[in-house]
Amino acid sequence: MAGLFGSLELAKKSLITNQYAFQVIGHNIANINTDNYTRRRIDLSPSSSVQLGGNTYGTGVDIAQVHGVRDRFLEYQIQRETQNSGKQGSMSGYFEIVEALFSEKTSTGIGTSMQSFFNSWSDLSNNPTGLAERYSVVSKGTILASKVKEIYTQLSSQQAIQDNTVYTTVQTINTAAKEIASINTKISAGLKVGEEMNDLRDRRNVLLEELGTQVGINVYENEAGEMTVEMAGKPFIVGGTYHPLEISRNGANHNFYDVSLTQSGPSVNITSSIKTGALGGILEMRDKTIPAYQNQLDSLAYGIITNVNAIHSTGYDTQGGTPTDFFVPFTPATAGDYTGAALHFEVNPDLVADPNRVAASSVNGEVGNNKVALALADLQRATSVVDSDNDGTFDAGTFSDYYGKLTTKIGAEALTTYSQETASGEVLVGLKNRRDEVSGVSLDEESSSLIQYEKAYQAMARFMNVISDMTDILVNLGS
């Protein structure tokens, strides 16, 4: 439409468009403090022109779209770093507990107890007929065995806690996935009828971040605006459908939970493929880190049991009794497999009941002979007393060396985790700050846009007044 009436229609469309721009700006400002809100931007385009009498007339302006300002590559980086941060965060908390268990800051640590045990043999060598010294040897041996057993048991308790956390984490993941699939359906339907669905997109981004904190995922957006989520290389969320995670007990792994992904066919066990996110950290601690520490405690316990018994079983007590083992013997199921040695670690009950049976002499009936007690006291300095590589042969240095390497390893792995957690957190903060710069609301920018649209609105209002006056003149001329 051309002419005055066409100009009035043009002015009306422009005023309505500017009013809508005010609404978009107001919505942005209202949500300046809303977490994870993505700034909206209105894109305008010229209305279709009309041809009349060989001339082309513009018809004003249309709203092309209102969209959230997003940087897809930045969102991808945040997604990846969120998964790393989730893993390091979960492992960090467990390492704090493990470090406390192996701490030697008190007099009850394994290292201190081990030293006290061998020192008690030195005391007995100085008084090979002493009953008090024999009581001390039995007591120190019991304390050492109990401490090794206690730490091993507490590590198992941590595994049980982590296993329970696997269950709750899987439920959290499934809940988020179900909502993401539902939002996918709503967004797809809305886009088909021309709606932008920005609020739902924001909510979906929040859920995807939460999901990434819990487990490693890959995310892709299709042309329909739906997010496809893969886990362990398998489809997890496709459009409005999600494949729930399932858990089941694994009898071959202490009856701990395995994690499987349901598919159209049989479920796929993905436990070993989950590497990142909190769940990845939990599984690594439960199935790799803690078992490695327990394996070393078993090797240490077996080394002490076997070497002490090898010497003590050749000695004699003050009563001329039959030689016996100091610790309850432990026989590996196969060469190099010392599983269970730490839990089996205990002083021979016969000696606990009668410390007089503790051997110090190498010759039966020879009062004052202290060779066995001396040999056991010197055992703390003996080398090749622990099988460090589980090949069935003692090869490590001293007991203290072996245990020192274990505590050093724990400290180094904990420090690495703490450092990675800090670094990942700093990177994540930087990425989110960058996202806020791109997608967040800036009062300065919104104020500038407000002034821009206000002036356009005022100018178009004046334009409409002019057209109205011209129309009045034209009508009056006709009358």
mmCIF file of N, CA and C in Angstrom, residues 183-295:
data_model
loop_
_atom_site.group_PDB
_atom_site.id
_atom_site.type_symbol
_atom_site.label_atom_id
_atom_site.label_comp_id
_atom_site.label_asym_id
_atom_site.label_seq_id
_atom_site.Cartn_x
_atom_site.Cartn_y
_atom_site.Cartn_z
ATOM 1 N N ILE A 183 12.682 -31.079 27.303
ATOM 2 C CA ILE A 183 12.914 -29.729 26.758
ATOM 3 C C ILE A 183 13.216 -29.807 25.273
ATOM 4 N N ASN A 184 13.958 -30.808 24.843
ATOM 5 C CA ASN A 184 14.226 -30.987 23.416
ATOM 6 C C ASN A 184 12.925 -31.024 22.620
ATOM 7 N N THR A 185 11.970 -31.781 23.113
ATOM 8 C CA THR A 185 10.677 -31.911 22.435
ATOM 9 C C THR A 185 9.966 -30.568 22.360
ATOM 10 N N LYS A 186 9.971 -29.835 23.460
ATOM 11 C CA LYS A 186 9.284 -28.535 23.500
ATOM 12 C C LYS A 186 9.958 -27.519 22.582
ATOM 13 N N ILE A 187 11.286 -27.506 22.583
ATOM 14 C CA ILE A 187 12.006 -26.559 21.727
ATOM 15 C C ILE A 187 11.751 -26.869 20.258
ATOM 16 N N SER A 188 11.829 -28.127 19.901
ATOM 17 C CA SER A 188 11.597 -28.519 18.518
ATOM 18 C C SER A 188 10.199 -28.119 18.059
ATOM 19 N N ALA A 189 9.206 -28.360 18.911
ATOM 20 C CA ALA A 189 7.826 -27.999 18.560
ATOM 21 C C ALA A 189 7.663 -26.497 18.451
ATOM 22 N N GLY A 190 8.300 -25.755 19.352
ATOM 23 C CA GLY A 190 8.188 -24.296 19.326
ATOM 24 C C GLY A 190 8.830 -23.683 18.104
ATOM 25 N N LEU A 191 9.991 -24.194 17.723
ATOM 26 C CA LEU A 191 10.686 -23.648 16.555
ATOM 27 C C LEU A 191 9.888 -23.867 15.273
ATOM 28 N N LYS A 192 9.138 -24.945 15.230
ATOM 29 C CA LYS A 192 8.342 -25.234 14.036
ATOM 30 C C LYS A 192 7.253 -24.187 13.808
ATOM 31 N N VAL A 193 6.802 -23.546 14.889
ATOM 32 C CA VAL A 193 5.757 -22.514 14.757
ATOM 33 C C VAL A 193 6.325 -21.106 14.923
ATOM 34 N N GLY A 194 7.660 -20.987 14.834
ATOM 35 C CA GLY A 194 8.277 -19.672 14.827
ATOM 36 C C GLY A 194 8.665 -19.112 16.179
ATOM 37 N N GLU A 195 8.529 -19.874 17.251
ATOM 38 C CA GLU A 195 8.937 -19.393 18.571
ATOM 39 C C GLU A 195 10.427 -19.648 18.770
ATOM 40 N N GLU A 196 11.069 -18.735 19.507
ATOM 41 C CA GLU A 196 12.517 -18.854 19.691
ATOM 42 C C GLU A 196 12.884 -19.760 20.860
ATOM 43 N N MET A 197 12.044 -19.891 21.857
ATOM 44 C CA MET A 197 12.236 -20.797 22.992
ATOM 45 C C MET A 197 13.527 -20.508 23.765
ATOM 46 N N ASN A 198 13.841 -19.232 23.931
ATOM 47 C CA ASN A 198 15.109 -18.878 24.568
ATOM 48 C C ASN A 198 15.173 -19.271 26.039
ATOM 49 N N ASP A 199 14.072 -19.126 26.760
ATOM 50 C CA ASP A 199 14.077 -19.485 28.179
ATOM 51 C C ASP A 199 14.338 -20.980 28.354
ATOM 52 N N LEU A 200 13.733 -21.790 27.492
ATOM 53 C CA LEU A 200 13.967 -23.227 27.574
ATOM 54 C C LEU A 200 15.398 -23.593 27.176
ATOM 55 N N ARG A 201 15.955 -22.841 26.224
ATOM 56 C CA ARG A 201 17.354 -23.076 25.853
ATOM 57 C C ARG A 201 18.270 -22.805 27.049
ATOM 58 N N ASP A 202 17.981 -21.723 27.778
ATOM 59 C CA ASP A 202 18.785 -21.406 28.962
ATOM 60 C C ASP A 202 18.684 -22.525 29.992
ATOM 61 N N ARG A 203 17.471 -23.003 30.215
ATOM 62 C CA ARG A 203 17.287 -24.076 31.186
ATOM 63 C C ARG A 203 18.022 -25.347 30.745
ATOM 64 N N ARG A 204 17.986 -25.621 29.469
ATOM 65 C CA ARG A 204 18.673 -26.805 28.962
ATOM 66 C C ARG A 204 20.180 -26.679 29.127
ATOM 67 N N ASN A 205 20.722 -25.503 28.905
ATOM 68 C CA ASN A 205 22.158 -25.292 29.091
ATOM 69 C C ASN A 205 22.572 -25.531 30.533
ATOM 70 N N VAL A 206 21.716 -25.085 31.476
ATOM 71 C CA VAL A 206 21.997 -25.314 32.899
ATOM 72 C C VAL A 206 22.042 -26.816 33.183
ATOM 73 N N LEU A 207 21.064 -27.532 32.654
ATOM 74 C CA LEU A 207 21.007 -28.980 32.877
ATOM 75 C C LEU A 207 22.193 -29.697 32.247
ATOM 76 N N LEU A 208 22.622 -29.240 31.073
ATOM 77 C CA LEU A 208 23.768 -29.863 30.419
ATOM 78 C C LEU A 208 25.049 -29.637 31.217
ATOM 79 N N GLU A 209 25.175 -28.456 31.817
ATOM 80 C CA GLU A 209 26.330 -28.202 32.685
ATOM 81 C C GLU A 209 26.293 -29.102 33.909
ATOM 82 N N GLU A 210 25.112 -29.231 34.510
ATOM 83 C CA GLU A 210 24.972 -30.109 35.670
ATOM 84 C C GLU A 210 25.294 -31.547 35.293
ATOM 85 N N LEU A 211 24.850 -31.956 34.115
ATOM 86 C CA LEU A 211 25.113 -33.310 33.638
ATOM 87 C C LEU A 211 26.607 -33.524 33.429
ATOM 88 N N GLY A 212 27.274 -32.514 32.844
ATOM 89 C CA GLY A 212 28.710 -32.605 32.619
ATOM 90 C C GLY A 212 29.503 -32.655 33.909
ATOM 91 N N THR A 213 28.982 -32.010 34.956
ATOM 92 C CA THR A 213 29.650 -32.080 36.255
ATOM 93 C C THR A 213 29.638 -33.511 36.787
ATOM 94 N N GLN A 214 28.580 -34.240 36.456
ATOM 95 C CA GLN A 214 28.406 -35.596 36.986
ATOM 96 C C GLN A 214 29.084 -36.672 36.153
ATOM 97 N N VAL A 215 29.131 -36.490 34.832
ATOM 98 C CA VAL A 215 29.643 -37.570 33.978
ATOM 99 C C VAL A 215 30.133 -36.989 32.652
ATOM 100 N N GLY A 216 31.079 -37.670 32.027
ATOM 101 C CA GLY A 216 31.601 -37.202 30.744
ATOM 102 C C GLY A 216 30.602 -37.412 29.617
ATOM 103 N N ILE A 217 30.367 -36.361 28.828
ATOM 104 C CA ILE A 217 29.405 -36.429 27.720
ATOM 105 C C ILE A 217 29.937 -35.652 26.527
ATOM 106 N N ASN A 218 29.385 -35.945 25.351
ATOM 107 C CA ASN A 218 29.582 -35.141 24.148
ATOM 108 C C ASN A 218 28.219 -34.629 23.714
ATOM 109 N N VAL A 219 28.151 -33.360 23.311
ATOM 110 C CA VAL A 219 26.872 -32.713 23.023
ATOM 111 C C VAL A 219 26.886 -32.128 21.616
ATOM 112 N N TYR A 220 25.791 -32.357 20.877
ATOM 113 C CA TYR A 220 25.631 -31.802 19.528
ATOM 114 C C TYR A 220 24.209 -31.271 19.394
ATOM 115 N N GLU A 221 24.060 -30.157 18.651
ATOM 116 C CA GLU A 221 22.728 -29.603 18.389
ATOM 117 C C GLU A 221 22.368 -29.847 16.928
ATOM 118 N N ASN A 222 21.189 -30.387 16.686
ATOM 119 C CA ASN A 222 20.773 -30.640 15.311
ATOM 120 C C ASN A 222 19.969 -29.462 14.766
ATOM 121 N N GLU A 223 19.533 -29.559 13.526
ATOM 122 C CA GLU A 223 18.831 -28.458 12.873
ATOM 123 C C GLU A 223 17.478 -28.170 13.512
ATOM 124 N N ALA A 224 16.928 -29.139 14.204
ATOM 125 C CA ALA A 224 15.633 -28.943 14.854
ATOM 126 C C ALA A 224 15.775 -28.260 16.211
ATOM 127 N N GLY A 225 17.031 -27.910 16.585
ATOM 128 C CA GLY A 225 17.257 -27.256 17.866
ATOM 129 C C GLY A 225 17.353 -28.226 19.026
ATOM 130 N N GLU A 226 17.411 -29.527 18.724
ATOM 131 C CA GLU A 226 17.490 -30.540 19.779
ATOM 132 C C GLU A 226 18.953 -30.864 20.079
ATOM 133 N N MET A 227 19.247 -31.113 21.357
ATOM 134 C CA MET A 227 20.582 -31.502 21.766
ATOM 135 C C MET A 227 20.693 -33.023 21.801
ATOM 136 N N THR A 228 21.659 -33.541 21.062
ATOM 137 C CA THR A 228 21.976 -34.960 21.133
ATOM 138 C C THR A 228 23.152 -35.133 22.082
ATOM 139 N N VAL A 229 23.001 -36.024 23.038
ATOM 140 C CA VAL A 229 24.032 -36.236 24.052
ATOM 141 C C VAL A 229 24.534 -37.673 23.948
ATOM 142 N N GLU A 230 25.860 -37.817 23.848
ATOM 143 C CA GLU A 230 26.480 -39.139 23.826
ATOM 144 C C GLU A 230 27.252 -39.366 25.110
ATOM 145 N N MET A 231 27.286 -40.618 25.553
ATOM 146 C CA MET A 231 28.050 -40.990 26.729
ATOM 147 C C MET A 231 28.810 -42.275 26.407
ATOM 148 N N ALA A 232 30.121 -42.231 26.648
ATOM 149 C CA ALA A 232 30.973 -43.393 26.349
ATOM 150 C C ALA A 232 30.811 -43.832 24.900
ATOM 151 N N GLY A 233 30.610 -42.851 24.004
ATOM 152 C CA GLY A 233 30.474 -43.147 22.584
ATOM 153 C C GLY A 233 29.133 -43.726 22.187
ATOM 154 N N LYS A 234 28.180 -43.776 23.133
ATOM 155 C CA LYS A 234 26.858 -44.335 22.863
ATOM 156 C C LYS A 234 25.801 -43.242 23.004
ATOM 157 N N PRO A 235 24.685 -43.335 22.244
ATOM 158 C CA PRO A 235 23.620 -42.333 22.383
ATOM 159 C C PRO A 235 22.966 -42.403 23.759
ATOM 160 N N PHE A 236 22.867 -41.248 24.397
ATOM 161 C CA PHE A 236 22.252 -41.151 25.726
ATOM 162 C C PHE A 236 20.939 -40.380 25.643
ATOM 163 N N ILE A 237 20.975 -39.226 24.947
ATOM 164 C CA ILE A 237 19.760 -38.441 24.709
ATOM 165 C C ILE A 237 19.702 -38.143 23.222
ATOM 166 N N VAL A 238 18.618 -38.535 22.596
ATOM 167 C CA VAL A 238 18.409 -38.259 21.170
ATOM 168 C C VAL A 238 17.017 -37.664 21.029
ATOM 169 N N GLY A 239 16.962 -36.364 20.713
ATOM 170 C CA GLY A 239 15.658 -35.701 20.610
ATOM 171 C C GLY A 239 14.906 -35.785 21.923
ATOM 172 N N GLY A 240 13.689 -36.279 21.854
ATOM 173 C CA GLY A 240 12.863 -36.378 23.049
ATOM 174 C C GLY A 240 12.993 -37.712 23.758
ATOM 175 N N THR A 241 13.986 -38.505 23.391
ATOM 176 C CA THR A 241 14.178 -39.827 23.985
ATOM 177 C C THR A 241 15.501 -39.875 24.726
ATOM 178 N N TYR A 242 15.484 -40.458 25.922
ATOM 179 C CA TYR A 242 16.744 -40.671 26.624
ATOM 180 C C TYR A 242 16.844 -42.132 27.032
ATOM 181 N N HIS A 243 18.071 -42.618 27.085
ATOM 182 C CA HIS A 243 18.339 -44.004 27.441
ATOM 183 C C HIS A 243 18.885 -44.026 28.869
ATOM 184 N N PRO A 244 18.080 -44.383 29.848
ATOM 185 C CA PRO A 244 18.507 -44.281 31.250
ATOM 186 C C PRO A 244 19.731 -45.136 31.559
ATOM 187 N N LEU A 245 20.525 -44.656 32.506
ATOM 188 C CA LEU A 245 21.602 -45.472 33.036
ATOM 189 C C LEU A 245 21.009 -46.483 34.009
ATOM 190 N N GLU A 246 21.591 -47.666 34.038
ATOM 191 C CA GLU A 246 21.181 -48.702 34.975
ATOM 192 C C GLU A 246 22.385 -49.122 35.814
ATOM 193 N N ILE A 247 22.127 -49.608 37.016
ATOM 194 C CA ILE A 247 23.206 -50.123 37.851
ATOM 195 C C ILE A 247 22.897 -51.554 38.239
ATOM 196 N N SER A 248 23.941 -52.343 38.362
ATOM 197 C CA SER A 248 23.788 -53.739 38.765
ATOM 198 C C SER A 248 25.030 -54.151 39.536
ATOM 199 N N ARG A 249 24.873 -55.110 40.438
ATOM 200 C CA ARG A 249 25.979 -55.566 41.264
ATOM 201 C C ARG A 249 26.926 -56.456 40.453
ATOM 202 N N ASN A 250 28.222 -56.239 40.675
ATOM 203 C CA ASN A 250 29.247 -57.031 40.000
ATOM 204 C C ASN A 250 29.930 -57.924 41.034
ATOM 205 N N GLY A 251 29.577 -59.203 41.016
ATOM 206 C CA GLY A 251 30.134 -60.129 41.981
ATOM 207 C C GLY A 251 31.635 -60.303 41.860
ATOM 208 N N ALA A 252 32.186 -60.009 40.692
ATOM 209 C CA ALA A 252 33.633 -60.148 40.481
ATOM 210 C C ALA A 252 34.398 -58.932 40.990
ATOM 211 N N ASN A 253 33.675 -57.895 41.410
ATOM 212 C CA ASN A 253 34.318 -56.677 41.908
ATOM 213 C C ASN A 253 33.693 -56.276 43.247
ATOM 214 N N HIS A 254 33.830 -57.145 44.232
ATOM 215 C CA HIS A 254 33.357 -56.887 45.599
ATOM 216 C C HIS A 254 31.861 -56.566 45.655
ATOM 217 N N ASN A 255 31.141 -57.003 44.653
ATOM 218 C CA ASN A 255 29.692 -56.748 44.566
ATOM 219 C C ASN A 255 29.377 -55.254 44.444
ATOM 220 N N PHE A 256 30.328 -54.498 43.911
ATOM 221 C CA PHE A 256 30.100 -53.071 43.677
ATOM 222 C C PHE A 256 29.180 -52.895 42.473
ATOM 223 N N TYR A 257 28.662 -51.657 42.352
ATOM 224 C CA TYR A 257 27.779 -51.335 41.232
ATOM 225 C C TYR A 257 28.564 -51.182 39.932
ATOM 226 N N ASP A 258 28.044 -51.773 38.872
ATOM 227 C CA ASP A 258 28.461 -51.463 37.508
ATOM 228 C C ASP A 258 27.416 -50.526 36.907
ATOM 229 N N VAL A 259 27.843 -49.717 35.949
ATOM 230 C CA VAL A 259 26.939 -48.770 35.293
ATOM 231 C C VAL A 259 26.748 -49.200 33.844
ATOM 232 N N SER A 260 25.497 -49.346 33.440
ATOM 233 C CA SER A 260 25.173 -49.739 32.066
ATOM 234 C C SER A 260 24.255 -48.716 31.423
ATOM 235 N N LEU A 261 24.347 -48.611 30.112
ATOM 236 C CA LEU A 261 23.511 -47.686 29.346
ATOM 237 C C LEU A 261 22.502 -48.500 28.557
ATOM 238 N N THR A 262 21.210 -48.239 28.802
ATOM 239 C CA THR A 262 20.179 -48.973 28.086
ATOM 240 C C THR A 262 20.172 -48.564 26.620
ATOM 241 N N GLN A 263 19.957 -49.517 25.751
ATOM 242 C CA GLN A 263 19.895 -49.275 24.321
ATOM 243 C C GLN A 263 18.664 -49.993 23.772
ATOM 244 N N SER A 264 18.472 -49.920 22.457
ATOM 245 C CA SER A 264 17.331 -50.613 21.862
ATOM 246 C C SER A 264 17.469 -52.122 22.037
ATOM 247 N N GLY A 265 18.728 -52.608 22.101
ATOM 248 C CA GLY A 265 18.983 -54.018 22.353
ATOM 249 C C GLY A 265 19.426 -54.193 23.797
ATOM 250 N N PRO A 266 20.384 -55.110 24.046
ATOM 251 C CA PRO A 266 20.893 -55.312 25.405
ATOM 252 C C PRO A 266 21.607 -54.065 25.931
ATOM 253 N N SER A 267 21.533 -53.852 27.239
ATOM 254 C CA SER A 267 22.242 -52.729 27.851
ATOM 255 C C SER A 267 23.748 -52.924 27.695
ATOM 256 N N VAL A 268 24.469 -51.791 27.607
ATOM 257 C CA VAL A 268 25.914 -51.831 27.411
ATOM 258 C C VAL A 268 26.603 -51.393 28.695
ATOM 259 N N ASN A 269 27.481 -52.230 29.224
ATOM 260 C CA ASN A 269 28.239 -51.886 30.431
ATOM 261 C C ASN A 269 29.299 -50.845 30.063
ATOM 262 N N ILE A 270 29.194 -49.666 30.639
ATOM 263 C CA ILE A 270 30.118 -48.583 30.297
ATOM 264 C C ILE A 270 30.973 -48.169 31.493
ATOM 265 N N THR A 271 30.998 -48.992 32.542
ATOM 266 C CA THR A 271 31.719 -48.621 33.772
ATOM 267 C C THR A 271 33.154 -48.212 33.490
ATOM 268 N N SER A 272 33.868 -49.020 32.739
ATOM 269 C CA SER A 272 35.288 -48.748 32.481
ATOM 270 C C SER A 272 35.500 -47.602 31.498
ATOM 271 N N SER A 273 34.441 -47.175 30.816
ATOM 272 C CA SER A 273 34.563 -46.097 29.827
ATOM 273 C C SER A 273 34.247 -44.724 30.400
ATOM 274 N N ILE A 274 33.760 -44.669 31.628
ATOM 275 C CA ILE A 274 33.434 -43.390 32.259
ATOM 276 C C ILE A 274 34.708 -42.830 32.877
ATOM 277 N N LYS A 275 35.253 -41.788 32.283
ATOM 278 C CA LYS A 275 36.556 -41.268 32.685
ATOM 279 C C LYS A 275 36.490 -39.898 33.354
ATOM 280 N N THR A 276 35.452 -39.122 33.072
ATOM 281 C CA THR A 276 35.401 -37.762 33.596
ATOM 282 C C THR A 276 34.090 -37.521 34.324
ATOM 283 N N GLY A 277 33.946 -36.289 34.833
ATOM 284 C CA GLY A 277 32.793 -35.989 35.654
ATOM 285 C C GLY A 277 32.981 -36.598 37.040
ATOM 286 N N ALA A 278 32.108 -36.219 37.975
ATOM 287 C CA ALA A 278 32.205 -36.746 39.334
ATOM 288 C C ALA A 278 32.151 -38.265 39.345
ATOM 289 N N LEU A 279 31.303 -38.838 38.476
ATOM 290 C CA LEU A 279 31.181 -40.294 38.437
ATOM 291 C C LEU A 279 32.491 -40.941 37.993
ATOM 292 N N GLY A 280 33.176 -40.320 37.031
ATOM 293 C CA GLY A 280 34.471 -40.836 36.598
ATOM 294 C C GLY A 280 35.483 -40.831 37.728
ATOM 295 N N GLY A 281 35.480 -39.751 38.531
ATOM 296 C CA GLY A 281 36.390 -39.673 39.674
ATOM 297 C C GLY A 281 36.070 -40.708 40.731
ATOM 298 N N ILE A 282 34.779 -40.893 41.003
ATOM 299 C CA ILE A 282 34.352 -41.877 42.009
ATOM 300 C C ILE A 282 34.784 -43.278 41.597
ATOM 301 N N LEU A 283 34.535 -43.636 40.338
ATOM 302 C CA LEU A 283 34.884 -44.981 39.859
ATOM 303 C C LEU A 283 36.391 -45.190 39.853
ATOM 304 N N GLU A 284 37.158 -44.153 39.530
ATOM 305 C CA GLU A 284 38.613 -44.295 39.528
ATOM 306 C C GLU A 284 39.134 -44.541 40.943
ATOM 307 N N MET A 285 38.591 -43.802 41.915
ATOM 308 C CA MET A 285 39.003 -44.013 43.302
ATOM 309 C C MET A 285 38.583 -45.399 43.777
ATOM 310 N N ARG A 286 37.357 -45.789 43.485
ATOM 311 C CA ARG A 286 36.825 -47.068 43.980
ATOM 312 C C ARG A 286 37.507 -48.275 43.361
ATOM 313 N N ASP A 287 37.759 -48.223 42.057
ATOM 314 C CA ASP A 287 38.213 -49.413 41.322
ATOM 315 C C ASP A 287 39.710 -49.442 41.033
ATOM 316 N N LYS A 288 40.397 -48.292 41.157
ATOM 317 C CA LYS A 288 41.815 -48.271 40.812
ATOM 318 C C LYS A 288 42.695 -47.744 41.953
ATOM 319 N N THR A 289 42.407 -46.536 42.387
ATOM 320 C CA THR A 289 43.298 -45.881 43.349
ATOM 321 C C THR A 289 43.331 -46.601 44.686
ATOM 322 N N ILE A 290 42.182 -46.795 45.302
ATOM 323 C CA ILE A 290 42.146 -47.434 46.619
ATOM 324 C C ILE A 290 42.601 -48.893 46.549
ATOM 325 N N PRO A 291 42.165 -49.696 45.556
ATOM 326 C CA PRO A 291 42.683 -51.066 45.476
ATOM 327 C C PRO A 291 44.207 -51.123 45.361
ATOM 328 N N ALA A 292 44.810 -50.137 44.686
ATOM 329 C CA ALA A 292 46.272 -50.117 44.563
ATOM 330 C C ALA A 292 46.919 -49.912 45.928
ATOM 331 N N TYR A 293 46.335 -49.031 46.745
ATOM 332 C CA TYR A 293 46.876 -48.808 48.090
ATOM 333 C C TYR A 293 46.673 -50.043 48.961
ATOM 334 N N GLN A 294 45.515 -50.674 48.830
ATOM 335 C CA GLN A 294 45.252 -51.878 49.612
ATOM 336 C C GLN A 294 46.200 -53.009 49.203
ATOM 337 N N ASN A 295 46.493 -53.094 47.916
ATOM 338 C CA ASN A 295 47.427 -54.108 47.431
ATOM 339 C C ASN A 295 48.802 -53.929 48.062
#
